[in-house]
Coordinates of C-alpha atoms in Angstrom, one line a residue:
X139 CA -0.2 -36.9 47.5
X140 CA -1.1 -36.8 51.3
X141 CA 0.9 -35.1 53.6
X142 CA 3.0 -37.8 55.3
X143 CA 4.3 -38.5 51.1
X144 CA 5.5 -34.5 51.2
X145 CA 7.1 -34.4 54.1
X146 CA 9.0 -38.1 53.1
X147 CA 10.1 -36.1 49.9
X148 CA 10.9 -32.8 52.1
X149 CA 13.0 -35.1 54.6
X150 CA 14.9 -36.9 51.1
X151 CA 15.5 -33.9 49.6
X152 CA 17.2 -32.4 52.6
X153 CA 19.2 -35.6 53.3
X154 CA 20.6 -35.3 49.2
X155 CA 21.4 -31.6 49.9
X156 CA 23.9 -32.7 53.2
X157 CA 25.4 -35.7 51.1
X158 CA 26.4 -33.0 48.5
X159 CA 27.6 -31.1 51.0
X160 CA 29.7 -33.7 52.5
X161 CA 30.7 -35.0 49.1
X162 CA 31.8 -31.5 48.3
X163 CA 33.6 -31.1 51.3
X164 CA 35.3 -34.8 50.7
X165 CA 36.3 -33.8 47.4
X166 CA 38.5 -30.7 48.7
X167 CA 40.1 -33.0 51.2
X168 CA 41.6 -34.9 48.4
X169 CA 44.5 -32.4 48.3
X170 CA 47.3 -34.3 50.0
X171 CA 48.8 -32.9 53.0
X172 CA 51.5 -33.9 55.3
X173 CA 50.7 -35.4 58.6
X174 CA 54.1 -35.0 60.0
X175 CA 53.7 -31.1 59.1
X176 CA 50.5 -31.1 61.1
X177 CA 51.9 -32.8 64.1
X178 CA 54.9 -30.5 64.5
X179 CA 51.9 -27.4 64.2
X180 CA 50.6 -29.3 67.4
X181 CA 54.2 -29.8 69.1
X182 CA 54.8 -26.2 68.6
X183 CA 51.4 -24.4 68.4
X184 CA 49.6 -27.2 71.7
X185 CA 45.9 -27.7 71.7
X186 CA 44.0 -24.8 73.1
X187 CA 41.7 -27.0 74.7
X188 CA 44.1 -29.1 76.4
X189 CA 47.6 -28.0 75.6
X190 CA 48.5 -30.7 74.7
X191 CA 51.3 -31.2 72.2
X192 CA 50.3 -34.3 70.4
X193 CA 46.8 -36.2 70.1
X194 CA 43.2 -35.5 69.9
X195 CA 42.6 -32.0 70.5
X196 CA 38.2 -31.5 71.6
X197 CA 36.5 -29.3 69.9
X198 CA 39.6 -28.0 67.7
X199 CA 41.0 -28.7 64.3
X200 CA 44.0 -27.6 62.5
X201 CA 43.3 -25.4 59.6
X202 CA 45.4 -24.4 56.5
X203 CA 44.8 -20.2 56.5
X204 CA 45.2 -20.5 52.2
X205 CA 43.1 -23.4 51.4
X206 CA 45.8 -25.6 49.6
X207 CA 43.0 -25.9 46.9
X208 CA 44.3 -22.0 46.4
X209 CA 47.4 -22.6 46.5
X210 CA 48.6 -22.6 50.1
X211 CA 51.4 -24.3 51.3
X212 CA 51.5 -27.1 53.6
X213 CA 53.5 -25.8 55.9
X214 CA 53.7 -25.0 59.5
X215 CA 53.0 -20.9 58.7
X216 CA 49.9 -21.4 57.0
X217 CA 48.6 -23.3 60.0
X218 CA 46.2 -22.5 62.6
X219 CA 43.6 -23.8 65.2
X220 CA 39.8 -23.4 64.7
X221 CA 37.1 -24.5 66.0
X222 CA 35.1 -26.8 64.8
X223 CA 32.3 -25.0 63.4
X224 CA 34.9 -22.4 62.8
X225 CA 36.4 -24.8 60.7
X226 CA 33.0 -26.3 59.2
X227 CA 32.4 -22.7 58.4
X228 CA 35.9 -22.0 56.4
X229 CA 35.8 -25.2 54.5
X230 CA 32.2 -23.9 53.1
X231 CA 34.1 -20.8 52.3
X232 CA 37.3 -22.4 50.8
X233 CA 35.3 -24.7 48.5
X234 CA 33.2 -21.7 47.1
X235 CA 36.8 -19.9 46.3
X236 CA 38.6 -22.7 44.8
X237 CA 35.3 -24.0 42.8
X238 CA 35.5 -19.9 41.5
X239 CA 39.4 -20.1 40.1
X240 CA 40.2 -20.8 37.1
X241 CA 41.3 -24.6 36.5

């Protein structure tokens, strides 16, 4: 096998390890939550990037503080801003916790 071959199956192996990732990550977010809870967070917690009280918020997402796959409520105290690689980082976090409880 030449090089060019290795680093084709380096590059595909990396690109399956993200999609399981993502696909992880997409399976958590099946949990339903409750928009209108999320957009009275933002009317009374604004955007702190913008401050503003409804709408896209850069570089910020809302974030539930006990992943709901643990049990957390959907509700407006178990809410909070990250950032988004804050947030990337939790969701890593929460997944390994609720992959860990008992079903």
């Amino acid at each position: 096998m030449d090089r060019k071959s290795k680093a084709w199956t380096k590059e595909k192996l990396a690109l399956i390890a993200i999609a399981a990732c993502v696909l992880s990550m997409e399976a958590s977010a099946k949990i339903p939550r409750n928009s209108e809870v999320l957009r009275e967070f933002q009317r009374q917690t604004p955007c702190p990037a913008t401050q503003s009280t409804s709408g896209p918020c850069p570089g910020w997402q809302i974030d539930h503080i006990e992943p709901l796959c643990a049990g957390g409520a959907d509700r407006l105290e178990n809410l909070q801003w990250l950032t988004v690689q804050e947030h990337k980082w939790k969701t890593r976090t929460d997944v390994r916790v609720c992959r860990s409880l008992p079903k």
